[in-house]
């Protein structure tokens, strides 16, 4: 099965990133995991914290090896700020992060009457998108109370 790992690494020198990915790719090769693509999105400014660097790794493996990867990332807490493993890609959101930030800061007011008219499948998608945007720090702290109201209503 194809999985996507999104890593948010703490800010280090460039040599650290190359060493980190050499050790990570050697782990993947030893475990016979096929790496399809590694994407470096560069440093992105978050609302809450300092600049962090986002990487995306797309790979093919089974569930047993996926558990090994989770254990490996839990051991490297000093270098990894956050990681998430998904079956679906969210590259669109990361690539257009600045457009999304501008859009959210200008037009993120959703009226409750509009939310009532959204069908259940769309409510689930909106809830997942809001969770992912909060995880990546795209939504600022000033909107947290409003988002909690929307989440309570939708989820």
PDB file of C-alpha atoms in Angstrom:
ATOM      1  CA  UNK A   1       0.000   0.000   0.000  1.00  0.00           C
ATOM      2  CA  UNK A   2       1.215   3.522  -0.730  1.00  0.00           C
ATOM      3  CA  UNK A   3       1.640   5.847   2.257  1.00  0.00           C
ATOM      4  CA  UNK A   4       2.645   9.485   2.645  1.00  0.00           C
ATOM      5  CA  UNK A   5       4.765  10.658   5.566  1.00  0.00           C
ATOM      6  CA  UNK A   6       4.837  14.366   6.311  1.00  0.00           C
ATOM      7  CA  UNK A   7       7.749  15.284   8.572  1.00  0.00           C
ATOM      8  CA  UNK A   8       8.146  18.628  10.256  1.00  0.00           C
ATOM      9  CA  UNK A   9      11.746  18.821  11.428  1.00  0.00           C
ATOM     10  CA  UNK A  10      13.130  21.269  13.927  1.00  0.00           C
ATOM     11  CA  UNK A  11      15.458  23.948  12.604  1.00  0.00           C
ATOM     12  CA  UNK A  12      19.020  22.636  12.238  1.00  0.00           C
ATOM     13  CA  UNK A  13      22.012  23.154   9.958  1.00  0.00           C
ATOM     14  CA  UNK A  14      21.775  21.820   6.393  1.00  0.00           C
ATOM     15  CA  UNK A  15      24.304  19.053   7.100  1.00  0.00           C
ATOM     16  CA  UNK A  16      21.931  17.600   9.679  1.00  0.00           C
ATOM     17  CA  UNK A  17      19.152  17.156   7.110  1.00  0.00           C
ATOM     18  CA  UNK A  18      21.430  15.277   4.697  1.00  0.00           C
ATOM     19  CA  UNK A  19      22.687  13.010   7.516  1.00  0.00           C
ATOM     20  CA  UNK A  20      19.113  12.440   8.731  1.00  0.00           C
ATOM     21  CA  UNK A  21      17.885  11.407   5.272  1.00  0.00           C
ATOM     22  CA  UNK A  22      20.923   9.195   4.618  1.00  0.00           C
ATOM     23  CA  UNK A  23      20.142   7.239   7.784  1.00  0.00           C
ATOM     24  CA  UNK A  24      16.414   7.206   6.980  1.00  0.00           C
ATOM     25  CA  UNK A  25      16.929   5.924   3.416  1.00  0.00           C
ATOM     26  CA  UNK A  26      19.369   3.261   4.654  1.00  0.00           C
ATOM     27  CA  UNK A  27      16.659   2.124   7.105  1.00  0.00           C
ATOM     28  CA  UNK A  28      14.153   1.969   4.223  1.00  0.00           C
ATOM     29  CA  UNK A  29      16.591  -0.031   2.063  1.00  0.00           C
ATOM     30  CA  UNK A  30      17.367  -2.510   4.861  1.00  0.00           C
ATOM     31  CA  UNK A  31      13.632  -2.947   5.502  1.00  0.00           C
ATOM     32  CA  UNK A  32      12.955  -3.372   1.748  1.00  0.00           C
ATOM     33  CA  UNK A  33      10.587  -0.403   1.614  1.00  0.00           C
ATOM     34  CA  UNK A  34      10.297   1.217  -1.813  1.00  0.00           C
ATOM     35  CA  UNK A  35      10.680   5.003  -1.683  1.00  0.00           C
ATOM     36  CA  UNK A  36       8.709   6.552  -4.519  1.00  0.00           C
ATOM     37  CA  UNK A  37       9.444  10.230  -3.863  1.00  0.00           C
ATOM     38  CA  UNK A  38      10.955  12.616  -1.314  1.00  0.00           C
ATOM     39  CA  UNK A  39       9.825  16.250  -1.503  1.00  0.00           C
ATOM     40  CA  UNK A  40      11.445  19.105   0.411  1.00  0.00           C
ATOM     41  CA  UNK A  41       9.062  22.030   0.897  1.00  0.00           C
ATOM     42  CA  UNK A  42      11.710  24.153   2.603  1.00  0.00           C
ATOM     43  CA  UNK A  43      11.261  26.297   5.675  1.00  0.00           C
ATOM     44  CA  UNK A  44       7.743  27.443   6.386  1.00  0.00           C
ATOM     45  CA  UNK A  45       6.830  30.051   8.981  1.00  0.00           C
ATOM     46  CA  UNK A  46       4.219  28.852  11.465  1.00  0.00           C
ATOM     47  CA  UNK A  47       1.999  31.042  13.606  1.00  0.00           C
ATOM     48  CA  UNK A  48       2.883  29.399  16.914  1.00  0.00           C
ATOM     49  CA  UNK A  49       6.535  28.430  16.610  1.00  0.00           C
ATOM     50  CA  UNK A  50       9.792  29.193  14.841  1.00  0.00           C
ATOM     51  CA  UNK A  51      10.515  28.274  11.256  1.00  0.00           C
ATOM     52  CA  UNK A  52      10.389  24.553  10.617  1.00  0.00           C
ATOM     53  CA  UNK A  53      11.234  22.462   7.589  1.00  0.00           C
ATOM     54  CA  UNK A  54       8.613  20.215   5.967  1.00  0.00           C
ATOM     55  CA  UNK A  55       9.430  17.029   4.052  1.00  0.00           C
ATOM     56  CA  UNK A  56       7.115  14.602   2.309  1.00  0.00           C
ATOM     57  CA  UNK A  57       8.094  10.971   1.739  1.00  0.00           C
ATOM     58  CA  UNK A  58       5.920   8.785  -0.470  1.00  0.00           C
ATOM     59  CA  UNK A  59       6.662   5.074  -0.127  1.00  0.00           C
ATOM     60  CA  UNK A  60       5.247   1.598  -0.673  1.00  0.00           C
ATOM     61  CA  UNK A  61       5.172  -0.908   2.216  1.00  0.00           C
ATOM     62  CA  UNK A  62       2.981  -3.226   4.263  1.00  0.00           C
ATOM     63  CA  UNK A  63       1.475  -2.547   7.694  1.00  0.00           C
ATOM     64  CA  UNK A  64       4.120  -4.481   9.648  1.00  0.00           C
ATOM     65  CA  UNK A  65       6.880  -2.255   8.278  1.00  0.00           C
ATOM     66  CA  UNK A  66       4.727   0.796   8.924  1.00  0.00           C
ATOM     67  CA  UNK A  67       4.774  -0.031  12.649  1.00  0.00           C
ATOM     68  CA  UNK A  68       8.595  -0.135  12.514  1.00  0.00           C
ATOM     69  CA  UNK A  69       8.617   3.320  10.922  1.00  0.00           C
ATOM     70  CA  UNK A  70       6.367   4.669  13.684  1.00  0.00           C
ATOM     71  CA  UNK A  71       8.722   3.278  16.338  1.00  0.00           C
ATOM     72  CA  UNK A  72      11.718   4.828  14.555  1.00  0.00           C
ATOM     73  CA  UNK A  73      10.110   8.282  14.452  1.00  0.00           C
ATOM     74  CA  UNK A  74       9.107   8.045  18.111  1.00  0.00           C
ATOM     75  CA  UNK A  75      12.778   7.423  18.968  1.00  0.00           C
ATOM     76  CA  UNK A  76      13.917  10.530  17.067  1.00  0.00           C
ATOM     77  CA  UNK A  77      11.848  13.050  19.049  1.00  0.00           C
ATOM     78  CA  UNK A  78      14.807  15.428  19.474  1.00  0.00           C
ATOM     79  CA  UNK A  79      14.923  16.122  15.730  1.00  0.00           C
ATOM     80  CA  UNK A  80      11.316  15.605  14.576  1.00  0.00           C
ATOM     81  CA  UNK A  81       8.855  18.262  15.715  1.00  0.00           C
ATOM     82  CA  UNK A  82       5.847  16.469  14.223  1.00  0.00           C
ATOM     83  CA  UNK A  83       5.061  13.670  11.772  1.00  0.00           C
ATOM     84  CA  UNK A  84       1.895  12.304  10.262  1.00  0.00           C
ATOM     85  CA  UNK A  85       1.383   9.216   8.101  1.00  0.00           C
ATOM     86  CA  UNK A  86      -1.535   9.330   5.680  1.00  0.00           C
ATOM     87  CA  UNK A  87      -2.864   7.223   2.836  1.00  0.00           C
ATOM     88  CA  UNK A  88      -3.957  10.311   0.921  1.00  0.00           C
ATOM     89  CA  UNK A  89      -1.827  13.174  -0.297  1.00  0.00           C
ATOM     90  CA  UNK A  90      -2.185  16.674   1.114  1.00  0.00           C
ATOM     91  CA  UNK A  91       0.554  18.122  -1.090  1.00  0.00           C
ATOM     92  CA  UNK A  92      -1.887  20.653  -2.558  1.00  0.00           C
ATOM     93  CA  UNK A  93      -2.397  22.283   0.842  1.00  0.00           C
ATOM     94  CA  UNK A  94       1.324  22.452   1.587  1.00  0.00           C
ATOM     95  CA  UNK A  95       2.280  23.786  -1.857  1.00  0.00           C
ATOM     96  CA  UNK A  96      -0.364  26.512  -1.656  1.00  0.00           C
ATOM     97  CA  UNK A  97       0.117  27.247   2.043  1.00  0.00           C
ATOM     98  CA  UNK A  98       0.555  31.002   1.613  1.00  0.00           C
ATOM     99  CA  UNK A  99      -2.547  31.322  -0.574  1.00  0.00           C
ATOM    100  CA  UNK A 100      -4.529  29.352   1.996  1.00  0.00           C
ATOM    101  CA  UNK A 101      -3.239  31.537   4.851  1.00  0.00           C
ATOM    102  CA  UNK A 102      -4.302  34.696   3.009  1.00  0.00           C
ATOM    103  CA  UNK A 103      -7.698  33.217   2.171  1.00  0.00           C
ATOM    104  CA  UNK A 104      -8.306  32.113   5.756  1.00  0.00           C
ATOM    105  CA  UNK A 105      -7.291  35.428   7.239  1.00  0.00           C
ATOM    106  CA  UNK A 106      -9.686  37.301   4.927  1.00  0.00           C
ATOM    107  CA  UNK A 107     -12.681  35.016   4.373  1.00  0.00           C
ATOM    108  CA  UNK A 108     -12.865  32.372   7.088  1.00  0.00           C
ATOM    109  CA  UNK A 109     -16.184  33.434   8.563  1.00  0.00           C
ATOM    110  CA  UNK A 110     -18.687  30.637   7.996  1.00  0.00           C
ATOM    111  CA  UNK A 111     -22.267  31.343   8.919  1.00  0.00           C
ATOM    112  CA  UNK A 112     -24.046  28.657  10.969  1.00  0.00           C
ATOM    113  CA  UNK A 113     -27.009  28.759   8.593  1.00  0.00           C
ATOM    114  CA  UNK A 114     -24.735  27.732   5.715  1.00  0.00           C
ATOM    115  CA  UNK A 115     -23.240  24.885   7.751  1.00  0.00           C
ATOM    116  CA  UNK A 116     -26.731  23.483   8.425  1.00  0.00           C
ATOM    117  CA  UNK A 117     -27.293  23.085   4.688  1.00  0.00           C
ATOM    118  CA  UNK A 118     -24.052  21.124   4.049  1.00  0.00           C
ATOM    119  CA  UNK A 119     -24.598  17.383   3.625  1.00  0.00           C
ATOM    120  CA  UNK A 120     -22.919  14.864   5.927  1.00  0.00           C
ATOM    121  CA  UNK A 121     -20.089  13.808   3.555  1.00  0.00           C
ATOM    122  CA  UNK A 122     -19.025  17.413   3.066  1.00  0.00           C
ATOM    123  CA  UNK A 123     -19.151  18.001   6.820  1.00  0.00           C
ATOM    124  CA  UNK A 124     -16.685  15.131   7.317  1.00  0.00           C
ATOM    125  CA  UNK A 125     -14.336  16.541   4.660  1.00  0.00           C
ATOM    126  CA  UNK A 126     -14.489  20.047   6.133  1.00  0.00           C
ATOM    127  CA  UNK A 127     -13.779  18.655   9.600  1.00  0.00           C
ATOM    128  CA  UNK A 128     -10.730  16.718   8.322  1.00  0.00           C
ATOM    129  CA  UNK A 129      -9.415  19.779   6.487  1.00  0.00           C
ATOM    130  CA  UNK A 130      -9.793  21.933   9.609  1.00  0.00           C
ATOM    131  CA  UNK A 131      -7.906  19.324  11.673  1.00  0.00           C
ATOM    132  CA  UNK A 132      -5.059  19.164   9.142  1.00  0.00           C
ATOM    133  CA  UNK A 133      -4.829  22.952   8.903  1.00  0.00           C
ATOM    134  CA  UNK A 134      -4.612  23.147  12.705  1.00  0.00           C
ATOM    135  CA  UNK A 135      -1.929  20.456  12.806  1.00  0.00           C
ATOM    136  CA  UNK A 136       0.251  22.274  10.289  1.00  0.00           C
ATOM    137  CA  UNK A 137      -0.285  25.590  12.062  1.00  0.00           C
ATOM    138  CA  UNK A 138      -1.939  27.308   9.100  1.00  0.00           C
ATOM    139  CA  UNK A 139      -4.890  28.508  11.152  1.00  0.00           C
ATOM    140  CA  UNK A 140      -3.803  31.208  13.635  1.00  0.00           C
ATOM    141  CA  UNK A 141      -4.538  31.133  17.362  1.00  0.00           C
ATOM    142  CA  UNK A 142      -7.074  33.961  17.062  1.00  0.00           C
ATOM    143  CA  UNK A 143      -9.502  31.671  15.233  1.00  0.00           C
ATOM    144  CA  UNK A 144      -9.243  28.721  17.652  1.00  0.00           C
ATOM    145  CA  UNK A 145     -12.457  29.478  19.597  1.00  0.00           C
ATOM    146  CA  UNK A 146     -14.411  29.918  16.374  1.00  0.00           C
ATOM    147  CA  UNK A 147     -12.969  26.685  14.969  1.00  0.00           C
ATOM    148  CA  UNK A 148     -13.921  24.787  18.140  1.00  0.00           C
ATOM    149  CA  UNK A 149     -17.525  25.917  17.660  1.00  0.00           C
ATOM    150  CA  UNK A 150     -17.463  24.716  14.047  1.00  0.00           C
ATOM    151  CA  UNK A 151     -15.842  21.397  15.048  1.00  0.00           C
ATOM    152  CA  UNK A 152     -18.423  20.807  17.784  1.00  0.00           C
ATOM    153  CA  UNK A 153     -21.170  21.474  15.290  1.00  0.00           C
ATOM    154  CA  UNK A 154     -19.701  19.385  12.449  1.00  0.00           C
ATOM    155  CA  UNK A 155     -17.979  16.495  14.229  1.00  0.00           C
TER     156      UNK A 155
END
